[in-house]
PDB file of C-alpha atoms in Angstrom:
ATOM      1  CA  MET A   1      63.169  33.880 -21.735  1.00 54.00           C
ATOM      2  CA  ASN A   2      66.074  31.652 -22.901  1.00 67.00           C
ATOM      3  CA  GLU A   3      68.173  34.475 -24.322  1.00 79.00           C
ATOM      4  CA  ARG A   4      71.478  32.834 -23.486  1.00 83.00           C
ATOM      5  CA  ILE A   5      70.510  29.373 -24.336  1.00 92.00           C
ATOM      6  CA  VAL A   6      69.116  30.231 -27.732  1.00 90.00           C
ATOM      7  CA  LYS A   7      72.360  31.796 -28.673  1.00 91.00           C
ATOM      8  CA  VAL A   8      74.323  28.705 -27.871  1.00 94.00           C
ATOM      9  CA  PHE A   9      72.175  25.756 -28.649  1.00 95.00           C
ATOM     10  CA  PRO A  10      70.922  24.831 -32.127  1.00 94.00           C
ATOM     11  CA  GLN A  11      67.323  25.594 -32.691  1.00 95.00           C
ATOM     12  CA  LYS A  12      66.246  22.083 -33.768  1.00 95.00           C
ATOM     13  CA  TYR A  13      66.695  21.162 -29.993  1.00 96.00           C
ATOM     14  CA  PHE A  14      64.020  23.431 -28.774  1.00 97.00           C
ATOM     15  CA  CYS A  15      60.357  22.585 -28.186  1.00 96.00           C
ATOM     16  CA  THR A  16      57.587  23.238 -25.661  1.00 96.00           C
ATOM     17  CA  LEU A  17      57.721  22.388 -22.058  1.00 96.00           C
ATOM     18  CA  LYS A  18      54.616  20.076 -23.023  1.00 96.00           C
ATOM     19  CA  GLU A  19      56.511  18.426 -25.736  1.00 97.00           C
ATOM     20  CA  SER A  20      59.505  17.765 -23.387  1.00 97.00           C
ATOM     21  CA  SER A  21      57.205  16.099 -20.966  1.00 96.00           C
ATOM     22  CA  LEU A  22      56.007  13.380 -23.367  1.00 95.00           C
ATOM     23  CA  ASP A  23      56.057  10.070 -22.000  1.00 93.00           C
ATOM     24  CA  ALA A  24      56.332   8.335 -25.122  1.00 89.00           C
ATOM     25  CA  HIS A  25      55.913   4.812 -24.093  1.00 88.00           C
ATOM     26  CA  ASN A  26      52.325   5.650 -22.620  1.00 88.00           C
ATOM     27  CA  HIS A  27      51.762   8.550 -24.860  1.00 91.00           C
ATOM     28  CA  ILE A  28      51.053  10.927 -21.975  1.00 92.00           C
ATOM     29  CA  TYR A  29      52.147  14.514 -21.591  1.00 94.00           C
ATOM     30  CA  MET A  30      52.740  15.238 -18.002  1.00 94.00           C
ATOM     31  CA  VAL A  31      52.348  19.153 -18.199  1.00 94.00           C
ATOM     32  CA  ASP A  32      50.522  21.324 -20.603  1.00 93.00           C
ATOM     33  CA  ASN A  33      52.769  24.567 -20.744  1.00 93.00           C
ATOM     34  CA  ASP A  34      53.636  25.842 -24.279  1.00 92.00           C
ATOM     35  CA  PHE A  35      56.810  27.976 -23.436  1.00 94.00           C
ATOM     36  CA  GLU A  36      59.981  27.051 -25.312  1.00 95.00           C
ATOM     37  CA  VAL A  37      62.695  25.038 -23.590  1.00 96.00           C
ATOM     38  CA  LEU A  38      65.856  23.223 -24.646  1.00 96.00           C
ATOM     39  CA  LYS A  39      65.405  19.432 -24.947  1.00 96.00           C
ATOM     40  CA  LEU A  40      68.751  18.680 -23.122  1.00 94.00           C
ATOM     41  CA  ASP A  41      68.586  15.009 -23.412  1.00 93.00           C
ATOM     42  CA  ASP A  42      68.210  15.191 -27.214  1.00 93.00           C
ATOM     43  CA  TYR A  43      71.193  17.666 -27.501  1.00 94.00           C
ATOM     44  CA  ASN A  44      73.379  15.350 -25.366  1.00 91.00           C
ATOM     45  CA  SER A  45      72.587  12.297 -27.366  1.00 89.00           C
ATOM     46  CA  LYS A  46      72.580  13.739 -30.783  1.00 89.00           C
ATOM     47  CA  ASN A  47      75.166  16.597 -30.716  1.00 91.00           C
ATOM     48  CA  TYR A  48      77.263  16.881 -27.516  1.00 90.00           C
ATOM     49  CA  GLN A  49      78.633  13.505 -27.839  1.00 87.00           C
ATOM     50  CA  GLN A  50      79.661  13.834 -31.492  1.00 86.00           C
ATOM     51  CA  GLU A  51      81.139  17.223 -30.781  1.00 87.00           C
ATOM     52  CA  LEU A  52      83.412  15.774 -28.142  1.00 88.00           C
ATOM     53  CA  GLY A  53      83.993  12.579 -30.077  1.00 86.00           C
ATOM     54  CA  CYS A  54      82.827  10.268 -27.053  1.00 86.00           C
ATOM     55  CA  ALA A  55      81.725   6.784 -27.513  1.00 84.00           C
ATOM     56  CA  MET A  56      78.770   7.083 -25.244  1.00 85.00           C
ATOM     57  CA  ALA A  57      76.429  10.030 -24.713  1.00 83.00           C
ATOM     58  CA  LEU A  58      75.699  11.521 -21.343  1.00 86.00           C
ATOM     59  CA  LYS A  59      72.083  11.268 -20.352  1.00 90.00           C
ATOM     60  CA  GLY A  60      70.811  14.784 -19.799  1.00 92.00           C
ATOM     61  CA  ALA A  61      67.522  16.017 -18.363  1.00 96.00           C
ATOM     62  CA  ASP A  62      64.277  16.506 -20.399  1.00 97.00           C
ATOM     63  CA  ALA A  63      64.022  20.307 -20.438  1.00 97.00           C
ATOM     64  CA  CYS A  64      66.098  23.458 -19.600  1.00 97.00           C
ATOM     65  CA  PHE A  65      65.007  27.093 -19.675  1.00 96.00           C
ATOM     66  CA  GLU A  66      65.995  30.445 -18.275  1.00 94.00           C
ATOM     67  CA  SER A  67      63.556  32.700 -16.259  1.00 93.00           C
ATOM     68  CA  HIS A  68      64.510  35.823 -14.309  1.00 90.00           C
ATOM     69  CA  ASP A  69      68.346  35.150 -14.799  1.00 90.00           C
ATOM     70  CA  LYS A  70      67.828  31.581 -13.333  1.00 94.00           C
ATOM     71  CA  LEU A  71      68.208  28.360 -15.071  1.00 95.00           C
ATOM     72  CA  TYR A  72      65.756  25.533 -14.414  1.00 97.00           C
ATOM     73  CA  ILE A  73      66.577  21.981 -15.467  1.00 97.00           C
ATOM     74  CA  ILE A  74      63.465  19.676 -15.595  1.00 98.00           C
ATOM     75  CA  GLU A  75      63.425  15.896 -15.450  1.00 97.00           C
ATOM     76  CA  PHE A  76      60.011  14.292 -16.054  1.00 96.00           C
ATOM     77  CA  LYS A  77      59.302  10.857 -14.643  1.00 94.00           C
ATOM     78  CA  ASN A  78      55.961   9.276 -15.349  1.00 92.00           C
ATOM     79  CA  THR A  79      56.518   6.303 -13.053  1.00 86.00           C
ATOM     80  CA  TYR A  80      57.029   5.034  -9.683  1.00 82.00           C
ATOM     81  CA  MET A  81      60.277   6.514  -8.203  1.00 85.00           C
ATOM     82  CA  SER A  82      61.950   3.329  -7.384  1.00 86.00           C
ATOM     83  CA  ASP A  83      65.603   3.287  -6.416  1.00 90.00           C
ATOM     84  CA  LYS A  84      66.491   2.450  -9.882  1.00 92.00           C
ATOM     85  CA  VAL A  85      64.686   5.531 -11.117  1.00 92.00           C
ATOM     86  CA  ILE A  86      66.242   7.801  -8.556  1.00 93.00           C
ATOM     87  CA  TYR A  87      69.793   6.667  -9.588  1.00 94.00           C
ATOM     88  CA  GLU A  88      68.904   7.430 -13.188  1.00 95.00           C
ATOM     89  CA  VAL A  89      67.697  11.049 -12.093  1.00 96.00           C
ATOM     90  CA  MET A  90      70.936  11.500 -10.236  1.00 96.00           C
ATOM     91  CA  GLU A  91      73.031  10.558 -13.289  1.00 95.00           C
ATOM     92  CA  LYS A  92      71.026  13.123 -15.412  1.00 96.00           C
ATOM     93  CA  MET A  93      71.784  15.711 -12.581  1.00 96.00           C
ATOM     94  CA  TYR A  94      75.543  15.264 -12.870  1.00 95.00           C
ATOM     95  CA  ALA A  95      75.575  15.024 -16.914  1.00 94.00           C
ATOM     96  CA  SER A  96      73.140  17.980 -17.098  1.00 95.00           C
ATOM     97  CA  CYS A  97      75.396  20.289 -14.978  1.00 94.00           C
ATOM     98  CA  ILE A  98      78.558  19.104 -17.247  1.00 94.00           C
ATOM     99  CA  VAL A  99      76.815  20.297 -20.374  1.00 94.00           C
ATOM    100  CA  ILE A 100      75.411  23.477 -18.954  1.00 95.00           C
ATOM    101  CA  MET A 101      78.824  24.364 -17.350  1.00 94.00           C
ATOM    102  CA  ASP A 102      80.616  23.477 -20.594  1.00 94.00           C
ATOM    103  CA  LYS A 103      78.340  25.212 -23.127  1.00 95.00           C
ATOM    104  CA  LEU A 104      77.016  28.250 -21.164  1.00 94.00           C
ATOM    105  CA  THR A 105      80.568  28.792 -19.729  1.00 93.00           C
ATOM    106  CA  ILE A 106      79.226  28.742 -16.157  1.00 92.00           C
ATOM    107  CA  ASP A 107      81.567  27.941 -13.366  1.00 94.00           C
ATOM    108  CA  LEU A 108      80.424  25.704 -10.314  1.00 93.00           C
ATOM    109  CA  ASN A 109      80.012  28.894  -8.193  1.00 94.00           C
ATOM    110  CA  ARG A 110      77.410  30.195 -10.649  1.00 93.00           C
ATOM    111  CA  LEU A 111      75.800  27.035 -11.169  1.00 93.00           C
ATOM    112  CA  ARG A 112      75.294  26.812  -7.198  1.00 95.00           C
ATOM    113  CA  GLN A 113      73.728  30.087  -7.281  1.00 95.00           C
ATOM    114  CA  ASN A 114      71.653  30.370 -10.214  1.00 94.00           C
ATOM    115  CA  VAL A 115      70.654  26.687 -11.520  1.00 96.00           C
ATOM    116  CA  SER A 116      67.671  24.670  -9.997  1.00 97.00           C
ATOM    117  CA  PHE A 117      67.089  20.971 -10.896  1.00 97.00           C
ATOM    118  CA  VAL A 118      63.369  19.808 -10.573  1.00 97.00           C
ATOM    119  CA  THR A 119      62.106  16.446 -11.013  1.00 96.00           C
ATOM    120  CA  VAL A 120      58.371  16.272 -11.803  1.00 95.00           C
ATOM    121  CA  TYR A 121      56.825  12.946 -11.270  1.00 90.00           C
ATOM    122  CA  ASN A 122      53.724  10.824 -11.144  1.00 84.00           C
ATOM    123  CA  TYR A 123      53.169   8.643  -8.259  1.00 65.00           C
ATOM    124  CA  GLU A 124      51.815   5.231  -9.423  1.00 56.00           C
ATOM    125  CA  ASP A 125      48.906   4.222  -7.289  1.00 47.00           C
ATOM    126  CA  ASN A 126      47.151   2.389 -10.201  1.00 37.00           C
ATOM    127  CA  PRO A 127      45.786  -0.920  -8.564  1.00 38.00           C
ATOM    128  CA  LYS A 128      47.029  -2.981 -11.436  1.00 38.00           C
ATOM    129  CA  ASN A 129      50.539  -1.958 -10.657  1.00 37.00           C
ATOM    130  CA  GLU A 130      50.246  -2.571  -7.026  1.00 42.00           C
ATOM    131  CA  ASN A 131      51.846  -5.891  -7.196  1.00 41.00           C
ATOM    132  CA  LEU A 132      55.012  -4.587  -9.093  1.00 36.00           C
ATOM    133  CA  TYR A 133      56.131  -2.842  -5.875  1.00 34.00           C
ATOM    134  CA  SER A 134      57.085  -4.453  -2.658  1.00 41.00           C
ATOM    135  CA  GLU A 135      55.567  -2.998   0.406  1.00 41.00           C
ATOM    136  CA  ILE A 136      59.063  -1.452   1.599  1.00 36.00           C
ATOM    137  CA  ASN A 137      59.349   0.449  -1.651  1.00 46.00           C
ATOM    138  CA  GLN A 138      55.798   1.634  -1.314  1.00 50.00           C
ATOM    139  CA  ILE A 139      56.641   2.961   2.166  1.00 47.00           C
ATOM    140  CA  ASN A 140      59.783   4.519   0.729  1.00 50.00           C
ATOM    141  CA  ASN A 141      57.902   6.337  -2.006  1.00 56.00           C
ATOM    142  CA  LYS A 142      56.381   8.788   0.295  1.00 57.00           C
ATOM    143  CA  GLY A 143      56.720  12.181  -1.791  1.00 59.00           C
ATOM    144  CA  TYR A 144      53.305  12.367  -2.990  1.00 56.00           C
ATOM    145  CA  ASP A 145      51.728  11.437   0.236  1.00 60.00           C
ATOM    146  CA  LYS A 146      53.817  14.002   2.082  1.00 62.00           C
ATOM    147  CA  ILE A 147      52.769  16.586  -0.450  1.00 59.00           C
ATOM    148  CA  LYS A 148      49.079  15.774  -0.102  1.00 57.00           C
ATOM    149  CA  MET A 149      49.104  15.966   3.667  1.00 58.00           C
ATOM    150  CA  ALA A 150      51.281  19.276   3.619  1.00 58.00           C
ATOM    151  CA  VAL A 151      48.912  21.030   1.151  1.00 57.00           C
ATOM    152  CA  ALA A 152      46.027  20.211   3.543  1.00 52.00           C
ATOM    153  CA  ARG A 153      47.753  22.039   6.250  1.00 53.00           C
ATOM    154  CA  ARG A 154      49.727  24.455   4.434  1.00 52.00           C
ATOM    155  CA  SER A 155      49.248  28.221   4.746  1.00 53.00           C
ATOM    156  CA  ASN A 156      52.185  30.264   3.109  1.00 67.00           C
ATOM    157  CA  ARG A 157      54.455  27.473   2.413  1.00 74.00           C
ATOM    158  CA  LEU A 158      55.859  26.993  -1.081  1.00 80.00           C
ATOM    159  CA  VAL A 159      55.163  23.711  -3.127  1.00 81.00           C
ATOM    160  CA  LYS A 160      59.009  23.337  -3.275  1.00 83.00           C
ATOM    161  CA  GLU A 161      59.175  23.505   0.511  1.00 79.00           C
ATOM    162  CA  MET A 162      56.986  20.452   1.117  1.00 77.00           C
ATOM    163  CA  ASP A 163      59.144  17.620   0.325  1.00 76.00           C
ATOM    164  CA  THR A 164      62.492  18.216   2.135  1.00 79.00           C
ATOM    165  CA  SER A 165      64.288  15.060   0.918  1.00 84.00           C
ATOM    166  CA  ALA A 166      63.092  14.860  -2.834  1.00 87.00           C
ATOM    167  CA  PHE A 167      63.790  11.074  -2.709  1.00 88.00           C
ATOM    168  CA  GLY A 168      67.281  11.808  -1.475  1.00 91.00           C
ATOM    169  CA  LEU A 169      68.165  13.909  -4.546  1.00 94.00           C
ATOM    170  CA  LYS A 170      68.358  17.084  -2.258  1.00 93.00           C
ATOM    171  CA  LYS A 171      71.819  15.788  -1.143  1.00 92.00           C
ATOM    172  CA  LEU A 172      73.342  17.602  -4.301  1.00 94.00           C
ATOM    173  CA  GLU A 173      71.599  20.867  -3.275  1.00 92.00           C
ATOM    174  CA  LYS A 174      74.310  23.634  -2.664  1.00 94.00           C
ATOM    175  CA  TYR A 175      76.906  21.216  -3.788  1.00 94.00           C
ATOM    176  CA  ILE A 176      76.077  21.541  -7.481  1.00 95.00           C
ATOM    177  CA  TYR A 177      72.689  22.973  -7.864  1.00 96.00           C
ATOM    178  CA  HIS A 178      71.057  26.110  -6.130  1.00 96.00           C
ATOM    179  CA  GLU A 179      67.907  24.074  -5.393  1.00 96.00           C
ATOM    180  CA  VAL A 180      66.874  20.387  -5.880  1.00 96.00           C
ATOM    181  CA  ASN A 181      63.203  19.666  -5.724  1.00 95.00           C
ATOM    182  CA  ALA A 182      60.864  16.732  -6.525  1.00 92.00           C
ATOM    183  CA  ILE A 183      57.316  18.058  -7.348  1.00 90.00           C
ATOM    184  CA  PRO A 184      54.298  15.753  -8.338  1.00 87.00           C
ATOM    185  CA  ALA A 185      52.961  16.591 -11.905  1.00 89.00           C
ATOM    186  CA  ASN A 186      49.646  18.043 -10.352  1.00 85.00           C
ATOM    187  CA  PHE A 187      51.487  20.629  -8.397  1.00 87.00           C
ATOM    188  CA  PHE A 188      54.091  21.572 -11.109  1.00 92.00           C
ATOM    189  CA  GLN A 189      51.840  24.508 -12.307  1.00 91.00           C
ATOM    190  CA  GLN A 190      51.683  25.872  -8.805  1.00 89.00           C
ATOM    191  CA  TYR A 191      55.390  25.787  -8.542  1.00 92.00           C
ATOM    192  CA  LEU A 192      55.946  27.551 -11.992  1.00 94.00           C
ATOM    193  CA  ILE A 193      53.317  30.428 -10.563  1.00 92.00           C
ATOM    194  CA  GLU A 194      55.297  30.711  -7.243  1.00 91.00           C
ATOM    195  CA  GLU A 195      58.668  30.833  -9.244  1.00 92.00           C
ATOM    196  CA  GLY A 196      57.179  33.606 -11.211  1.00 90.00           C
ATOM    197  CA  ILE A 197      57.613  31.706 -14.398  1.00 90.00           C
ATOM    198  CA  GLN A 198      53.914  31.268 -15.192  1.00 78.00           C
ATOM    199  CA  GLN A 199      51.073  33.715 -14.304  1.00 68.00           C
ATOM    200  CA  SER A 200      48.051  32.198 -12.363  1.00 59.00           C
TER     201      SER A 200
END
């Protein structure tokens, strides 16, 4: 795994997927996988910006890895998927594709065929935070509820097929990325198994 990525990116920007999933503010790891990934956000802010001599750094996604000739770019969000957070993810989707295309010399066509972007999120249903969100925003944040209902009635459907809008991020599917998915953290392990990345 990661043969192309390891050849191009400095080793100091690699860590485990678990380490890349750290929510430093709350001291929580969102996943527990120990395979190696590129910490794309760190590379963007500490290396790519200087390399190009840019005044501001692009915001990259948290992790990038290769499996079965496909690239996966992962963004972890241990928060409520508000409009602001969705905008931040969208910004990272654009920035990540720029860096990957540049450093791995991948054209847009190849990106559309071989690169998937996955947002892994935790749905905040903690009662102490309920008053932070308007009723409208709670209604709009349906991803987790959709997946819970879909799992209850699912037969052979894949986890990635359960949320058909991914908080509106799916609009970049086929335009930039091969697949765009939003998956709750507690279903991410199943996603990795279904993609053939991890064994059950």
